[in-house]
Amino acid sequence: MARELGIKIARVPTLSSYPVAEYAVTMMLTLNRKTHKAYSRVRNGNFSLEGLQGFDMNGKVVGIIGTGKAGSLTARILRGFGCQILAYDALENQAFRDLGGRYTSLEELLSSSHIVSLHAPLLPATRHMINRETIAKMKEGVMLINTSRGALIDTRAMVEGLESGHIGAVGIDVYEGEEELFHTDLSGLVLRDELFKQLMSFPNVLITGHQSSMTDSALESVAQTTLMSLRQFRNQQPLRHEIILG
């Protein structure tokens, strides 16, 4: 219809990868040191340390699935904690190698990593790449982080992994059914997504509503790119980020 009406469509090609990488590491630290639980306890006058024990990040093996810019930046941050970094990607990134990371098979990454962080794009080949079979290959008590695309994970398989205790903690900023949930205030309604309700019932699961890229600089970049497209259209110039309709 846009083509028939002569309407041009432009996009914002990419948000900054720095906020996403920082957010992925934030989720790891929050789940590990349980700062979200400590915050709630202290506000209620509970200063008990029971159940708040974490682990040293130093020396832990973190598996990065997808070493584009966000994945490589996540690895760079984690190197500062003294983590050992493994990666799996069909396209290897020299920037990741320069950090001292090592590419390996998916099987070795899953079996060796204390933390698995997803940064792969959603493609037919990556849809539900985290499933019953791949979860079974992970370390007992693994922490799983996803700030990329919700459908990389088979949610039902993840719930089963949490129920069995094989998965020790989950941090997700994306969810495969998020279109019906995220970016909307549903606080006065009954949620009908049974899998999502199951996920929220676990004390070792941290869910946020796709906010990893929501920083002042990232939003400013979106605004500037959008305004640039409008100026180019007004001045009858080629749109730098135009979507060419077939």
JSON list of C-alpha atoms in Angstrom, two decimals:
[
{"chain": "A", "resi": 1, "resn": "MET", "atom": "CA", "xyz": [0.00, 0.00, 0.00]},
{"chain": "A", "resi": 2, "resn": "ALA", "atom": "CA", "xyz": [2.85, 2.41, 0.81]},
{"chain": "A", "resi": 3, "resn": "ARG", "atom": "CA", "xyz": [4.31, 1.88, -2.65]},
{"chain": "A", "resi": 4, "resn": "GLU", "atom": "CA", "xyz": [0.94, 2.45, -4.30]},
{"chain": "A", "resi": 5, "resn": "LEU", "atom": "CA", "xyz": [0.46, 5.69, -2.36]},
{"chain": "A", "resi": 6, "resn": "GLY", "atom": "CA", "xyz": [3.99, 6.90, -3.00]},
{"chain": "A", "resi": 7, "resn": "ILE", "atom": "CA", "xyz": [4.89, 6.84, 0.69]},
{"chain": "A", "resi": 8, "resn": "LYS", "atom": "CA", "xyz": [8.57, 6.46, 1.53]},
{"chain": "A", "resi": 9, "resn": "ILE", "atom": "CA", "xyz": [9.56, 4.33, 4.52]},
{"chain": "A", "resi": 10, "resn": "ALA", "atom": "CA", "xyz": [12.79, 4.82, 6.44]},
{"chain": "A", "resi": 11, "resn": "ARG", "atom": "CA", "xyz": [14.22, 2.96, 9.40]},
{"chain": "A", "resi": 12, "resn": "VAL", "atom": "CA", "xyz": [16.63, 3.47, 12.25]},
{"chain": "A", "resi": 13, "resn": "PRO", "atom": "CA", "xyz": [19.21, 0.86, 11.25]},
{"chain": "A", "resi": 14, "resn": "THR", "atom": "CA", "xyz": [20.62, 0.07, 14.66]},
{"chain": "A", "resi": 15, "resn": "LEU", "atom": "CA", "xyz": [20.65, 1.22, 18.24]},
{"chain": "A", "resi": 16, "resn": "SER", "atom": "CA", "xyz": [23.91, 1.55, 20.10]},
{"chain": "A", "resi": 17, "resn": "SER", "atom": "CA", "xyz": [25.20, -1.83, 21.23]},
{"chain": "A", "resi": 18, "resn": "TYR", "atom": "CA", "xyz": [26.83, -0.43, 24.37]},
{"chain": "A", "resi": 19, "resn": "PRO", "atom": "CA", "xyz": [23.60, -0.18, 26.41]},
{"chain": "A", "resi": 20, "resn": "VAL", "atom": "CA", "xyz": [22.62, -3.75, 25.49]},
{"chain": "A", "resi": 21, "resn": "ALA", "atom": "CA", "xyz": [26.02, -5.13, 26.48]},
{"chain": "A", "resi": 22, "resn": "GLU", "atom": "CA", "xyz": [25.98, -3.20, 29.75]},
{"chain": "A", "resi": 23, "resn": "TYR", "atom": "CA", "xyz": [22.46, -4.42, 30.46]},
{"chain": "A", "resi": 24, "resn": "ALA", "atom": "CA", "xyz": [23.37, -8.06, 29.85]},
{"chain": "A", "resi": 25, "resn": "VAL", "atom": "CA", "xyz": [26.17, -7.81, 32.41]},
{"chain": "A", "resi": 26, "resn": "THR", "atom": "CA", "xyz": [23.86, -5.94, 34.79]},
{"chain": "A", "resi": 27, "resn": "MET", "atom": "CA", "xyz": [21.43, -8.86, 34.69]},
{"chain": "A", "resi": 28, "resn": "MET", "atom": "CA", "xyz": [24.25, -11.30, 35.42]},
{"chain": "A", "resi": 29, "resn": "LEU", "atom": "CA", "xyz": [25.40, -9.32, 38.44]},
{"chain": "A", "resi": 30, "resn": "THR", "atom": "CA", "xyz": [21.88, -8.76, 39.74]},
{"chain": "A", "resi": 31, "resn": "LEU", "atom": "CA", "xyz": [21.01, -12.46, 39.59]},
{"chain": "A", "resi": 32, "resn": "ASN", "atom": "CA", "xyz": [24.36, -13.47, 41.03]},
{"chain": "A", "resi": 33, "resn": "ARG", "atom": "CA", "xyz": [24.52, -11.06, 43.96]},
{"chain": "A", "resi": 34, "resn": "LYS", "atom": "CA", "xyz": [20.72, -10.84, 44.36]},
{"chain": "A", "resi": 35, "resn": "THR", "atom": "CA", "xyz": [20.74, -7.08, 44.76]},
{"chain": "A", "resi": 36, "resn": "HIS", "atom": "CA", "xyz": [17.09, -6.86, 43.68]},
{"chain": "A", "resi": 37, "resn": "LYS", "atom": "CA", "xyz": [16.12, -9.09, 46.61]},
{"chain": "A", "resi": 38, "resn": "ALA", "atom": "CA", "xyz": [18.39, -7.26, 49.04]},
{"chain": "A", "resi": 39, "resn": "TYR", "atom": "CA", "xyz": [16.84, -3.93, 48.00]},
{"chain": "A", "resi": 40, "resn": "SER", "atom": "CA", "xyz": [13.32, -5.17, 48.74]},
{"chain": "A", "resi": 41, "resn": "ARG", "atom": "CA", "xyz": [14.35, -6.74, 52.04]},
{"chain": "A", "resi": 42, "resn": "VAL", "atom": "CA", "xyz": [16.08, -3.66, 53.40]},
{"chain": "A", "resi": 43, "resn": "ARG", "atom": "CA", "xyz": [13.15, -1.43, 52.49]},
{"chain": "A", "resi": 44, "resn": "ASN", "atom": "CA", "xyz": [10.99, -3.75, 54.59]},
{"chain": "A", "resi": 45, "resn": "GLY", "atom": "CA", "xyz": [13.42, -3.66, 57.50]},
{"chain": "A", "resi": 46, "resn": "ASN", "atom": "CA", "xyz": [14.80, -7.14, 56.84]},
{"chain": "A", "resi": 47, "resn": "PHE", "atom": "CA", "xyz": [18.59, -7.12, 57.07]},
{"chain": "A", "resi": 48, "resn": "SER", "atom": "CA", "xyz": [19.05, -10.89, 57.02]},
{"chain": "A", "resi": 49, "resn": "LEU", "atom": "CA", "xyz": [21.70, -12.17, 54.62]},
{"chain": "A", "resi": 50, "resn": "GLU", "atom": "CA", "xyz": [20.07, -15.59, 54.32]},
{"chain": "A", "resi": 51, "resn": "GLY", "atom": "CA", "xyz": [19.85, -16.68, 50.70]},
{"chain": "A", "resi": 52, "resn": "LEU", "atom": "CA", "xyz": [21.88, -13.77, 49.31]},
{"chain": "A", "resi": 53, "resn": "GLN", "atom": "CA", "xyz": [25.13, -15.64, 48.70]},
{"chain": "A", "resi": 54, "resn": "GLY", "atom": "CA", "xyz": [26.55, -15.23, 45.21]},
{"chain": "A", "resi": 55, "resn": "PHE", "atom": "CA", "xyz": [29.75, -16.31, 43.48]},
{"chain": "A", "resi": 56, "resn": "ASP", "atom": "CA", "xyz": [32.92, -14.64, 42.25]},
{"chain": "A", "resi": 57, "resn": "MET", "atom": "CA", "xyz": [32.71, -13.62, 38.59]},
{"chain": "A", "resi": 58, "resn": "ASN", "atom": "CA", "xyz": [36.49, -13.82, 38.43]},
{"chain": "A", "resi": 59, "resn": "GLY", "atom": "CA", "xyz": [37.52, -17.09, 36.81]},
{"chain": "A", "resi": 60, "resn": "LYS", "atom": "CA", "xyz": [34.02, -18.07, 35.69]},
{"chain": "A", "resi": 61, "resn": "VAL", "atom": "CA", "xyz": [33.47, -19.22, 32.12]},
{"chain": "A", "resi": 62, "resn": "VAL", "atom": "CA", "xyz": [30.94, -17.15, 30.18]},
{"chain": "A", "resi": 63, "resn": "GLY", "atom": "CA", "xyz": [29.66, -18.38, 26.83]},
{"chain": "A", "resi": 64, "resn": "ILE", "atom": "CA", "xyz": [28.68, -15.69, 24.32]},
{"chain": "A", "resi": 65, "resn": "ILE", "atom": "CA", "xyz": [26.38, -16.90, 21.55]},
{"chain": "A", "resi": 66, "resn": "GLY", "atom": "CA", "xyz": [26.60, -14.32, 18.79]},
{"chain": "A", "resi": 67, "resn": "THR", "atom": "CA", "xyz": [29.67, -12.10, 18.57]},
{"chain": "A", "resi": 68, "resn": "GLY", "atom": "CA", "xyz": [28.37, -9.12, 16.69]},
{"chain": "A", "resi": 69, "resn": "LYS", "atom": "CA", "xyz": [28.91, -5.74, 18.29]},
{"chain": "A", "resi": 70, "resn": "ALA", "atom": "CA", "xyz": [26.72, -6.34, 21.38]},
{"chain": "A", "resi": 71, "resn": "GLY", "atom": "CA", "xyz": [28.17, -9.79, 22.00]},
{"chain": "A", "resi": 72, "resn": "SER", "atom": "CA", "xyz": [31.76, -8.60, 21.60]},
{"chain": "A", "resi": 73, "resn": "LEU", "atom": "CA", "xyz": [31.16, -5.60, 23.87]},
{"chain": "A", "resi": 74, "resn": "THR", "atom": "CA", "xyz": [29.65, -7.90, 26.50]},
{"chain": "A", "resi": 75, "resn": "ALA", "atom": "CA", "xyz": [32.77, -10.04, 26.29]},
{"chain": "A", "resi": 76, "resn": "ARG", "atom": "CA", "xyz": [34.97, -6.96, 26.69]},
{"chain": "A", "resi": 77, "resn": "ILE", "atom": "CA", "xyz": [33.15, -5.91, 29.86]},
{"chain": "A", "resi": 78, "resn": "LEU", "atom": "CA", "xyz": [33.35, -9.42, 31.29]},
{"chain": "A", "resi": 79, "resn": "ARG", "atom": "CA", "xyz": [37.08, -9.61, 30.66]},
{"chain": "A", "resi": 80, "resn": "GLY", "atom": "CA", "xyz": [37.37, -6.79, 33.18]},
{"chain": "A", "resi": 81, "resn": "PHE", "atom": "CA", "xyz": [35.87, -9.13, 35.78]},
{"chain": "A", "resi": 82, "resn": "GLY", "atom": "CA", "xyz": [38.46, -11.78, 34.99]},
{"chain": "A", "resi": 83, "resn": "CYS", "atom": "CA", "xyz": [36.02, -14.10, 33.25]},
{"chain": "A", "resi": 84, "resn": "GLN", "atom": "CA", "xyz": [37.09, -16.68, 30.70]},
{"chain": "A", "resi": 85, "resn": "ILE", "atom": "CA", "xyz": [35.16, -16.05, 27.49]},
{"chain": "A", "resi": 86, "resn": "LEU", "atom": "CA", "xyz": [34.01, -18.67, 25.00]},
{"chain": "A", "resi": 87, "resn": "ALA", "atom": "CA", "xyz": [31.98, -17.87, 21.92]},
{"chain": "A", "resi": 88, "resn": "TYR", "atom": "CA", "xyz": [29.95, -19.52, 19.22]},
{"chain": "A", "resi": 89, "resn": "ASP", "atom": "CA", "xyz": [29.03, -17.79, 15.97]},
{"chain": "A", "resi": 90, "resn": "ALA", "atom": "CA", "xyz": [28.79, -18.85, 12.34]},
{"chain": "A", "resi": 91, "resn": "LEU", "atom": "CA", "xyz": [30.72, -15.68, 11.45]},
{"chain": "A", "resi": 92, "resn": "GLU", "atom": "CA", "xyz": [33.81, -15.15, 13.58]},
{"chain": "A", "resi": 93, "resn": "ASN", "atom": "CA", "xyz": [34.70, -11.61, 14.65]},
{"chain": "A", "resi": 94, "resn": "GLN", "atom": "CA", "xyz": [38.34, -10.57, 14.87]},
{"chain": "A", "resi": 95, "resn": "ALA", "atom": "CA", "xyz": [37.42, -7.92, 17.45]},
{"chain": "A", "resi": 96, "resn": "PHE", "atom": "CA", "xyz": [36.31, -10.74, 19.74]},
{"chain": "A", "resi": 97, "resn": "ARG", "atom": "CA", "xyz": [39.54, -12.66, 19.18]},
{"chain": "A", "resi": 98, "resn": "ASP", "atom": "CA", "xyz": [41.52, -9.53, 20.00]},
{"chain": "A", "resi": 99, "resn": "LEU", "atom": "CA", "xyz": [39.88, -9.52, 23.44]},
{"chain": "A", "resi": 100, "resn": "GLY", "atom": "CA", "xyz": [41.40, -12.91, 24.17]},
{"chain": "A", "resi": 101, "resn": "GLY", "atom": "CA", "xyz": [38.15, -14.80, 23.66]},
{"chain": "A", "resi": 102, "resn": "ARG", "atom": "CA", "xyz": [38.06, -18.23, 22.09]},
{"chain": "A", "resi": 103, "resn": "TYR", "atom": "CA", "xyz": [35.64, -19.59, 19.53]},
{"chain": "A", "resi": 104, "resn": "THR", "atom": "CA", "xyz": [34.42, -23.10, 20.08]},
{"chain": "A", "resi": 105, "resn": "SER", "atom": "CA", "xyz": [31.61, -25.46, 19.15]},
{"chain": "A", "resi": 106, "resn": "LEU", "atom": "CA", "xyz": [28.15, -24.84, 20.57]},
{"chain": "A", "resi": 107, "resn": "GLU", "atom": "CA", "xyz": [28.38, -28.13, 22.45]},
{"chain": "A", "resi": 108, "resn": "GLU", "atom": "CA", "xyz": [31.64, -27.20, 24.17]},
{"chain": "A", "resi": 109, "resn": "LEU", "atom": "CA", "xyz": [30.35, -23.72, 25.00]},
{"chain": "A", "resi": 110, "resn": "LEU", "atom": "CA", "xyz": [27.20, -25.09, 26.60]},
{"chain": "A", "resi": 111, "resn": "SER", "atom": "CA", "xyz": [28.96, -27.78, 28.62]},
{"chain": "A", "resi": 112, "resn": "SER", "atom": "CA", "xyz": [31.75, -25.48, 29.84]},
{"chain": "A", "resi": 113, "resn": "SER", "atom": "CA", "xyz": [29.99, -22.20, 30.63]},
{"chain": "A", "resi": 114, "resn": "HIS", "atom": "CA", "xyz": [28.74, -21.10, 34.04]},
{"chain": "A", "resi": 115, "resn": "ILE", "atom": "CA", "xyz": [26.83, -18.30, 32.29]},
{"chain": "A", "resi": 116, "resn": "VAL", "atom": "CA", "xyz": [25.40, -18.38, 28.76]},
{"chain": "A", "resi": 117, "resn": "SER", "atom": "CA", "xyz": [24.51, -15.01, 27.21]},
{"chain": "A", "resi": 118, "resn": "LEU", "atom": "CA", "xyz": [22.53, -14.79, 23.96]},
{"chain": "A", "resi": 119, "resn": "HIS", "atom": "CA", "xyz": [23.36, -12.10, 21.40]},
{"chain": "A", "resi": 120, "resn": "ALA", "atom": "CA", "xyz": [22.48, -13.86, 18.14]},
{"chain": "A", "resi": 121, "resn": "PRO", "atom": "CA", "xyz": [19.98, -12.47, 15.61]},
{"chain": "A", "resi": 122, "resn": "LEU", "atom": "CA", "xyz": [16.67, -14.25, 15.17]},
{"chain": "A", "resi": 123, "resn": "LEU", "atom": "CA", "xyz": [16.85, -16.31, 11.99]},
{"chain": "A", "resi": 124, "resn": "PRO", "atom": "CA", "xyz": [15.16, -19.56, 10.94]},
{"chain": "A", "resi": 125, "resn": "ALA", "atom": "CA", "xyz": [18.37, -21.35, 11.98]},
{"chain": "A", "resi": 126, "resn": "THR", "atom": "CA", "xyz": [18.51, -19.70, 15.42]},
{"chain": "A", "resi": 127, "resn": "ARG", "atom": "CA", "xyz": [14.84, -19.87, 16.39]},
{"chain": "A", "resi": 128, "resn": "HIS", "atom": "CA", "xyz": [14.56, -21.96, 19.59]},
{"chain": "A", "resi": 129, "resn": "MET", "atom": "CA", "xyz": [18.28, -22.68, 19.49]},
{"chain": "A", "resi": 130, "resn": "ILE", "atom": "CA", "xyz": [17.95, -22.95, 23.27]},
{"chain": "A", "resi": 131, "resn": "ASN", "atom": "CA", "xyz": [15.69, -25.97, 23.63]},
{"chain": "A", "resi": 132, "resn": "ARG", "atom": "CA", "xyz": [15.43, -29.21, 25.59]},
{"chain": "A", "resi": 133, "resn": "GLU", "atom": "CA", "xyz": [18.40, -30.71, 23.78]},
{"chain": "A", "resi": 134, "resn": "THR", "atom": "CA", "xyz": [20.73, -27.75, 24.19]},
{"chain": "A", "resi": 135, "resn": "ILE", "atom": "CA", "xyz": [19.65, -27.09, 27.78]},
{"chain": "A", "resi": 136, "resn": "ALA", "atom": "CA", "xyz": [20.50, -30.70, 28.63]},
{"chain": "A", "resi": 137, "resn": "LYS", "atom": "CA", "xyz": [24.06, -30.03, 27.45]},
{"chain": "A", "resi": 138, "resn": "MET", "atom": "CA", "xyz": [24.49, -27.03, 29.77]},
{"chain": "A", "resi": 139, "resn": "LYS", "atom": "CA", "xyz": [26.23, -27.11, 33.12]},
{"chain": "A", "resi": 140, "resn": "GLU", "atom": "CA", "xyz": [24.07, -27.92, 36.11]},
{"chain": "A", "resi": 141, "resn": "GLY", "atom": "CA", "xyz": [23.00, -24.62, 37.65]},
{"chain": "A", "resi": 142, "resn": "VAL", "atom": "CA", "xyz": [23.83, -22.54, 34.57]},
{"chain": "A", "resi": 143, "resn": "MET", "atom": "CA", "xyz": [22.75, -18.90, 34.39]},
{"chain": "A", "resi": 144, "resn": "LEU", "atom": "CA", "xyz": [20.99, -18.03, 31.11]},
{"chain": "A", "resi": 145, "resn": "ILE", "atom": "CA", "xyz": [20.80, -14.43, 29.88]},
{"chain": "A", "resi": 146, "resn": "ASN", "atom": "CA", "xyz": [18.87, -13.17, 26.83]},
{"chain": "A", "resi": 147, "resn": "THR", "atom": "CA", "xyz": [18.91, -9.54, 25.72]},
{"chain": "A", "resi": 148, "resn": "SER", "atom": "CA", "xyz": [18.60, -10.32, 22.01]},
{"chain": "A", "resi": 149, "resn": "ARG", "atom": "CA", "xyz": [15.39, -11.91, 20.71]},
{"chain": "A", "resi": 150, "resn": "GLY", "atom": "CA", "xyz": [12.84, -13.82, 22.73]},
{"chain": "A", "resi": 151, "resn": "ALA", "atom": "CA", "xyz": [12.30, -16.62, 20.23]},
{"chain": "A", "resi": 152, "resn": "LEU", "atom": "CA", "xyz": [15.91, -17.73, 20.52]},
{"chain": "A", "resi": 153, "resn": "ILE", "atom": "CA", "xyz": [14.63, -19.65, 23.54]},
{"chain": "A", "resi": 154, "resn": "ASP", "atom": "CA", "xyz": [11.96, -22.33, 23.64]},
{"chain": "A", "resi": 155, "resn": "THR", "atom": "CA", "xyz": [10.19, -20.94, 26.70]},
{"chain": "A", "resi": 156, "resn": "ARG", "atom": "CA", "xyz": [8.53, -24.21, 27.68]},
{"chain": "A", "resi": 157, "resn": "ALA", "atom": "CA", "xyz": [11.89, -25.99, 27.64]},
{"chain": "A", "resi": 158, "resn": "MET", "atom": "CA", "xyz": [13.39, -23.20, 29.76]},
{"chain": "A", "resi": 159, "resn": "VAL", "atom": "CA", "xyz": [10.58, -23.52, 32.30]},
{"chain": "A", "resi": 160, "resn": "GLU", "atom": "CA", "xyz": [11.21, -27.26, 32.49]},
{"chain": "A", "resi": 161, "resn": "GLY", "atom": "CA", "xyz": [14.92, -26.58, 33.03]},
{"chain": "A", "resi": 162, "resn": "LEU", "atom": "CA", "xyz": [14.10, -24.22, 35.88]},
{"chain": "A", "resi": 163, "resn": "GLU", "atom": "CA", "xyz": [11.68, -26.68, 37.45]},
{"chain": "A", "resi": 164, "resn": "SER", "atom": "CA", "xyz": [14.28, -29.47, 37.39]},
{"chain": "A", "resi": 165, "resn": "GLY", "atom": "CA", "xyz": [16.97, -27.18, 38.80]},
{"chain": "A", "resi": 166, "resn": "HIS", "atom": "CA", "xyz": [19.23, -27.74, 35.80]},
{"chain": "A", "resi": 167, "resn": "ILE", "atom": "CA", "xyz": [18.99, -24.02, 35.04]},
{"chain": "A", "resi": 168, "resn": "GLY", "atom": "CA", "xyz": [20.09, -22.08, 38.10]},
{"chain": "A", "resi": 169, "resn": "ALA", "atom": "CA", "xyz": [19.01, -18.59, 37.07]},
{"chain": "A", "resi": 170, "resn": "VAL", "atom": "CA", "xyz": [17.45, -16.77, 34.12]},
{"chain": "A", "resi": 171, "resn": "GLY", "atom": "CA", "xyz": [17.63, -13.12, 33.12]},
{"chain": "A", "resi": 172, "resn": "ILE", "atom": "CA", "xyz": [15.56, -12.10, 30.11]},
{"chain": "A", "resi": 173, "resn": "ASP", "atom": "CA", "xyz": [14.80, -8.68, 28.67]},
{"chain": "A", "resi": 174, "resn": "VAL", "atom": "CA", "xyz": [12.99, -10.30, 25.73]},
{"chain": "A", "resi": 175, "resn": "TYR", "atom": "CA", "xyz": [10.28, -12.94, 25.48]},
{"chain": "A", "resi": 176, "resn": "GLU", "atom": "CA", "xyz": [8.91, -14.81, 22.50]},
{"chain": "A", "resi": 177, "resn": "GLY", "atom": "CA", "xyz": [5.36, -13.68, 23.27]},
{"chain": "A", "resi": 178, "resn": "GLU", "atom": "CA", "xyz": [6.30, -10.14, 24.26]},
{"chain": "A", "resi": 179, "resn": "GLU", "atom": "CA", "xyz": [4.13, -8.46, 21.61]},
{"chain": "A", "resi": 180, "resn": "GLU", "atom": "CA", "xyz": [1.10, -9.08, 23.82]},
{"chain": "A", "resi": 181, "resn": "LEU", "atom": "CA", "xyz": [2.82, -7.91, 27.00]},
{"chain": "A", "resi": 182, "resn": "PHE", "atom": "CA", "xyz": [5.71, -5.52, 26.82]},
{"chain": "A", "resi": 183, "resn": "HIS", "atom": "CA", "xyz": [5.55, -1.72, 26.58]},
{"chain": "A", "resi": 184, "resn": "THR", "atom": "CA", "xyz": [2.02, -1.71, 28.01]},
{"chain": "A", "resi": 185, "resn": "ASP", "atom": "CA", "xyz": [0.72, -1.17, 31.54]},
{"chain": "A", "resi": 186, "resn": "LEU", "atom": "CA", "xyz": [-1.15, -4.39, 32.33]},
{"chain": "A", "resi": 187, "resn": "SER", "atom": "CA", "xyz": [-1.03, -3.96, 36.10]},
{"chain": "A", "resi": 188, "resn": "GLY", "atom": "CA", "xyz": [-4.83, -3.92, 36.42]},
{"chain": "A", "resi": 189, "resn": "LEU", "atom": "CA", "xyz": [-5.42, -6.94, 34.23]},
{"chain": "A", "resi": 190, "resn": "VAL", "atom": "CA", "xyz": [-5.13, -10.70, 34.56]},
{"chain": "A", "resi": 191, "resn": "LEU", "atom": "CA", "xyz": [-2.26, -12.04, 32.47]},
{"chain": "A", "resi": 192, "resn": "ARG", "atom": "CA", "xyz": [-3.36, -14.85, 30.21]},
{"chain": "A", "resi": 193, "resn": "ASP", "atom": "CA", "xyz": [0.05, -16.06, 29.09]},
{"chain": "A", "resi": 194, "resn": "GLU", "atom": "CA", "xyz": [0.47, -19.17, 31.24]},
{"chain": "A", "resi": 195, "resn": "LEU", "atom": "CA", "xyz": [4.14, -19.69, 30.38]},
{"chain": "A", "resi": 196, "resn": "PHE", "atom": "CA", "xyz": [4.96, -16.10, 31.28]},
{"chain": "A", "resi": 197, "resn": "LYS", "atom": "CA", "xyz": [3.11, -16.46, 34.59]},
{"chain": "A", "resi": 198, "resn": "GLN", "atom": "CA", "xyz": [5.13, -19.60, 35.30]},
{"chain": "A", "resi": 199, "resn": "LEU", "atom": "CA", "xyz": [8.35, -17.74, 34.61]},
{"chain": "A", "resi": 200, "resn": "MET", "atom": "CA", "xyz": [7.37, -14.92, 36.97]},
{"chain": "A", "resi": 201, "resn": "SER", "atom": "CA", "xyz": [6.73, -17.44, 39.75]},
{"chain": "A", "resi": 202, "resn": "PHE", "atom": "CA", "xyz": [10.39, -18.50, 39.97]},
{"chain": "A", "resi": 203, "resn": "PRO", "atom": "CA", "xyz": [12.50, -16.63, 42.54]},
{"chain": "A", "resi": 204, "resn": "ASN", "atom": "CA", "xyz": [15.61, -17.10, 40.39]},
{"chain": "A", "resi": 205, "resn": "VAL", "atom": "CA", "xyz": [14.16, -15.46, 37.28]},
{"chain": "A", "resi": 206, "resn": "LEU", "atom": "CA", "xyz": [14.61, -11.78, 36.43]},
{"chain": "A", "resi": 207, "resn": "ILE", "atom": "CA", "xyz": [12.34, -10.40, 33.69]},
{"chain": "A", "resi": 208, "resn": "THR", "atom": "CA", "xyz": [12.35, -6.88, 32.30]},
{"chain": "A", "resi": 209, "resn": "GLY", "atom": "CA", "xyz": [10.26, -5.44, 29.49]},
{"chain": "A", "resi": 210, "resn": "HIS", "atom": "CA", "xyz": [12.73, -5.04, 26.60]},
{"chain": "A", "resi": 211, "resn": "GLN", "atom": "CA", "xyz": [14.46, -1.99, 28.03]},
{"chain": "A", "resi": 212, "resn": "SER", "atom": "CA", "xyz": [18.12, -2.89, 27.46]},
{"chain": "A", "resi": 213, "resn": "SER", "atom": "CA", "xyz": [18.68, -0.19, 24.84]},
{"chain": "A", "resi": 214, "resn": "MET", "atom": "CA", "xyz": [16.75, 2.50, 26.72]},
{"chain": "A", "resi": 215, "resn": "THR", "atom": "CA", "xyz": [19.42, 5.04, 27.62]},
{"chain": "A", "resi": 216, "resn": "ASP", "atom": "CA", "xyz": [19.52, 8.78, 27.04]},
{"chain": "A", "resi": 217, "resn": "SER", "atom": "CA", "xyz": [22.21, 8.57, 24.36]},
{"chain": "A", "resi": 218, "resn": "ALA", "atom": "CA", "xyz": [20.52, 5.68, 22.54]},
{"chain": "A", "resi": 219, "resn": "LEU", "atom": "CA", "xyz": [17.16, 7.45, 22.43]},
{"chain": "A", "resi": 220, "resn": "GLU", "atom": "CA", "xyz": [18.85, 10.66, 21.28]},
{"chain": "A", "resi": 221, "resn": "SER", "atom": "CA", "xyz": [20.45, 8.68, 18.45]},
{"chain": "A", "resi": 222, "resn": "VAL", "atom": "CA", "xyz": [17.03, 7.36, 17.39]},
{"chain": "A", "resi": 223, "resn": "ALA", "atom": "CA", "xyz": [15.62, 10.89, 17.37]},
{"chain": "A", "resi": 224, "resn": "GLN", "atom": "CA", "xyz": [18.55, 12.31, 15.41]},
{"chain": "A", "resi": 225, "resn": "THR", "atom": "CA", "xyz": [18.37, 9.55, 12.79]},
{"chain": "A", "resi": 226, "resn": "THR", "atom": "CA", "xyz": [14.62, 10.05, 12.42]},
{"chain": "A", "resi": 227, "resn": "LEU", "atom": "CA", "xyz": [15.01, 13.83, 12.05]},
{"chain": "A", "resi": 228, "resn": "MET", "atom": "CA", "xyz": [17.73, 13.32, 9.46]},
{"chain": "A", "resi": 229, "resn": "SER", "atom": "CA", "xyz": [15.36, 11.17, 7.38]},
{"chain": "A", "resi": 230, "resn": "LEU", "atom": "CA", "xyz": [12.66, 13.84, 7.63]},
{"chain": "A", "resi": 231, "resn": "ARG", "atom": "CA", "xyz": [15.08, 16.56, 6.53]},
{"chain": "A", "resi": 232, "resn": "GLN", "atom": "CA", "xyz": [16.22, 14.47, 3.59]},
{"chain": "A", "resi": 233, "resn": "PHE", "atom": "CA", "xyz": [12.62, 13.87, 2.55]},
{"chain": "A", "resi": 234, "resn": "ARG", "atom": "CA", "xyz": [11.75, 17.56, 2.88]},
{"chain": "A", "resi": 235, "resn": "ASN", "atom": "CA", "xyz": [14.76, 18.53, 0.77]},
{"chain": "A", "resi": 236, "resn": "GLN", "atom": "CA", "xyz": [13.92, 15.86, -1.81]},
{"chain": "A", "resi": 237, "resn": "GLN", "atom": "CA", "xyz": [17.20, 14.11, -1.16]},
{"chain": "A", "resi": 238, "resn": "PRO", "atom": "CA", "xyz": [17.76, 10.33, -1.20]},
{"chain": "A", "resi": 239, "resn": "LEU", "atom": "CA", "xyz": [16.86, 8.81, 2.16]},
{"chain": "A", "resi": 240, "resn": "ARG", "atom": "CA", "xyz": [19.98, 7.30, 3.67]},
{"chain": "A", "resi": 241, "resn": "HIS", "atom": "CA", "xyz": [18.02, 4.65, 5.55]},
{"chain": "A", "resi": 242, "resn": "GLU", "atom": "CA", "xyz": [15.14, 4.12, 3.14]},
{"chain": "A", "resi": 243, "resn": "ILE", "atom": "CA", "xyz": [13.51, 0.71, 2.97]},
{"chain": "A", "resi": 244, "resn": "ILE", "atom": "CA", "xyz": [13.28, -0.15, -0.71]},
{"chain": "A", "resi": 245, "resn": "LEU", "atom": "CA", "xyz": [9.91, -1.75, -1.34]},
{"chain": "A", "resi": 246, "resn": "GLY", "atom": "CA", "xyz": [9.96, -4.66, -3.79]}
]
